[in-house]
XYZ file of C-alpha atoms in Angstrom:
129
model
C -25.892 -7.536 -2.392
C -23.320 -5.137 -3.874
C -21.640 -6.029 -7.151
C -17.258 -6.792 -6.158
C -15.445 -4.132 -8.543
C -11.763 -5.499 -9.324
C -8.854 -3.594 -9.511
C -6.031 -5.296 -11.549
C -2.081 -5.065 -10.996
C -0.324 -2.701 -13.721
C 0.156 -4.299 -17.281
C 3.515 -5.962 -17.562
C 3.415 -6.452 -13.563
C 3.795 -10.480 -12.941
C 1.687 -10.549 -9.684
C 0.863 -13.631 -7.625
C -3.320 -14.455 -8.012
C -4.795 -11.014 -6.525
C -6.254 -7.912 -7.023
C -4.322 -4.861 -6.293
C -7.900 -3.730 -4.811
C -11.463 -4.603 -4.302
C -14.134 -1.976 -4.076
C -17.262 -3.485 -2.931
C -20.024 -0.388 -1.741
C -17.986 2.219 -0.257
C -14.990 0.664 0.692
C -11.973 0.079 -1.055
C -9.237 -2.913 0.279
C -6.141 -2.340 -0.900
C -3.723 -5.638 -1.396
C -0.442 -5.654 0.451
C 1.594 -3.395 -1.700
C 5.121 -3.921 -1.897
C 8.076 -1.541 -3.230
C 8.287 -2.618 -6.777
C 8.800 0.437 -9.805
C 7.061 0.288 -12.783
C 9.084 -2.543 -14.303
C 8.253 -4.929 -11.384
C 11.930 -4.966 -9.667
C 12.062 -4.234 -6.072
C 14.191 -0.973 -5.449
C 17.088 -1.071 -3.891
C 16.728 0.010 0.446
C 14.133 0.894 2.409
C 13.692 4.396 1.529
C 13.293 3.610 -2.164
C 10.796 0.805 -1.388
C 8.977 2.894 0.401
C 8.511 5.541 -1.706
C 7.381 2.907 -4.719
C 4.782 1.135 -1.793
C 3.558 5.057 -1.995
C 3.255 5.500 -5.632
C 1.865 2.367 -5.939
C -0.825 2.978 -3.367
C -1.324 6.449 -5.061
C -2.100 4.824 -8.483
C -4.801 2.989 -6.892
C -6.258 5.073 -5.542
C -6.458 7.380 -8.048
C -7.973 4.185 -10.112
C -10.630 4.160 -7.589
C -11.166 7.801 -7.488
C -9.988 8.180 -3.893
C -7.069 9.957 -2.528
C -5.001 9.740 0.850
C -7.043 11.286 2.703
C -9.995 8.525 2.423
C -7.669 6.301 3.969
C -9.151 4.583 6.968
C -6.931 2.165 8.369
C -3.254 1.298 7.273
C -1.246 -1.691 8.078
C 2.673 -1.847 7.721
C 4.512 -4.686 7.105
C 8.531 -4.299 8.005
C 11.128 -7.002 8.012
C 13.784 -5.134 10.088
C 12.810 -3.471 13.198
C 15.395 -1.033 12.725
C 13.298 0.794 9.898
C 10.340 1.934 12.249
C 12.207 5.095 13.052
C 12.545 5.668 9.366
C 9.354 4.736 8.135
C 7.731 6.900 10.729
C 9.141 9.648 9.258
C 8.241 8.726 5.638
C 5.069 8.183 6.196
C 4.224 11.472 8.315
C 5.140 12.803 4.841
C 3.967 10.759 2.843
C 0.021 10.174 4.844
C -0.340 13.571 6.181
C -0.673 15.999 7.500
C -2.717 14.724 10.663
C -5.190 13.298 11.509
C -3.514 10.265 9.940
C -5.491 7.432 9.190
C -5.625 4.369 11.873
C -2.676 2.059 12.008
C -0.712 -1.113 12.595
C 2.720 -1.826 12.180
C 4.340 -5.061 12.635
C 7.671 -6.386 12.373
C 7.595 -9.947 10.376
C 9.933 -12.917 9.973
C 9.926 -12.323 6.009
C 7.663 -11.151 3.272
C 7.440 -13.314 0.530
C 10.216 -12.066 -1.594
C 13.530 -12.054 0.831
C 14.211 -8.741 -0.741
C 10.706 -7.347 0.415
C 11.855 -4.911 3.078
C 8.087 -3.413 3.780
C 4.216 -3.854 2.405
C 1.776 -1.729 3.225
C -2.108 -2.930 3.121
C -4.790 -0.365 3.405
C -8.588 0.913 3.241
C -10.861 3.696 1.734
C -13.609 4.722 1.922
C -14.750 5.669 -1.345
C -18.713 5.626 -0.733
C -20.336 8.823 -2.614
C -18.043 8.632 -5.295
């Protein structure tokens, strides 16, 4: 059976009880990530949150010795419909250039912070490494 590596949130981050990541073999599961800086305060609007959910995606990965690119499936979490367009954008940027990992993106009632305007879960595969 393969040994569970844990991936903690960032020291001074007050998380609820999670890892930021798992890695067990060659895959690495990614929590639901959302747009907080380095001080733990959501940014203000969507773009900003967005580009924090990056960063802090990025960090992890880099933690785990993986990149972008060893992304295999992505799933978006959005509280307002109207930021699809937008995200879409962002995250061509952001996840590219194509071929883009697989995806879902859903529209929820509410993440659990009311300010939480988008959380993005993903995995990697990281076997090799």
């Amino acid at each position: 059976m393969s040994q569970i590596q844990h991936f903690a949130p960032p020291a001074g981050i007050k998380a609820p009880p999670l890892s930021f990541a798992t890695r067990v073999g060659g895959l690495l599961f990614v929590s639901g990530i959302p747009g907080f800086d380095d001080k733990g305060a959501l940014a203000d609007g969507f773009e900003a949150q967005f580009g924090f959910v990056v960063a802090n995606i990025k960090r992890i990965l880099d933690e785990a010795g993986a990149t972008f690119r060893d992304l295999v499936k992505v799933n978006v979490l959005l509280t307002r419909a109207s930021d699809v367009a937008t995200m879409n954008v962002l995250y061509a940027s952001a996840f590219g250039p194509a071929p883009y990992p697989a995806r879902t993106t859903c529209v929820v009632h509410a993440l659990p912070d009311p300010k939480m305007l988008i959380e993005i879960e993903c995995v990697a595969q990281i076997s090799g490494r």
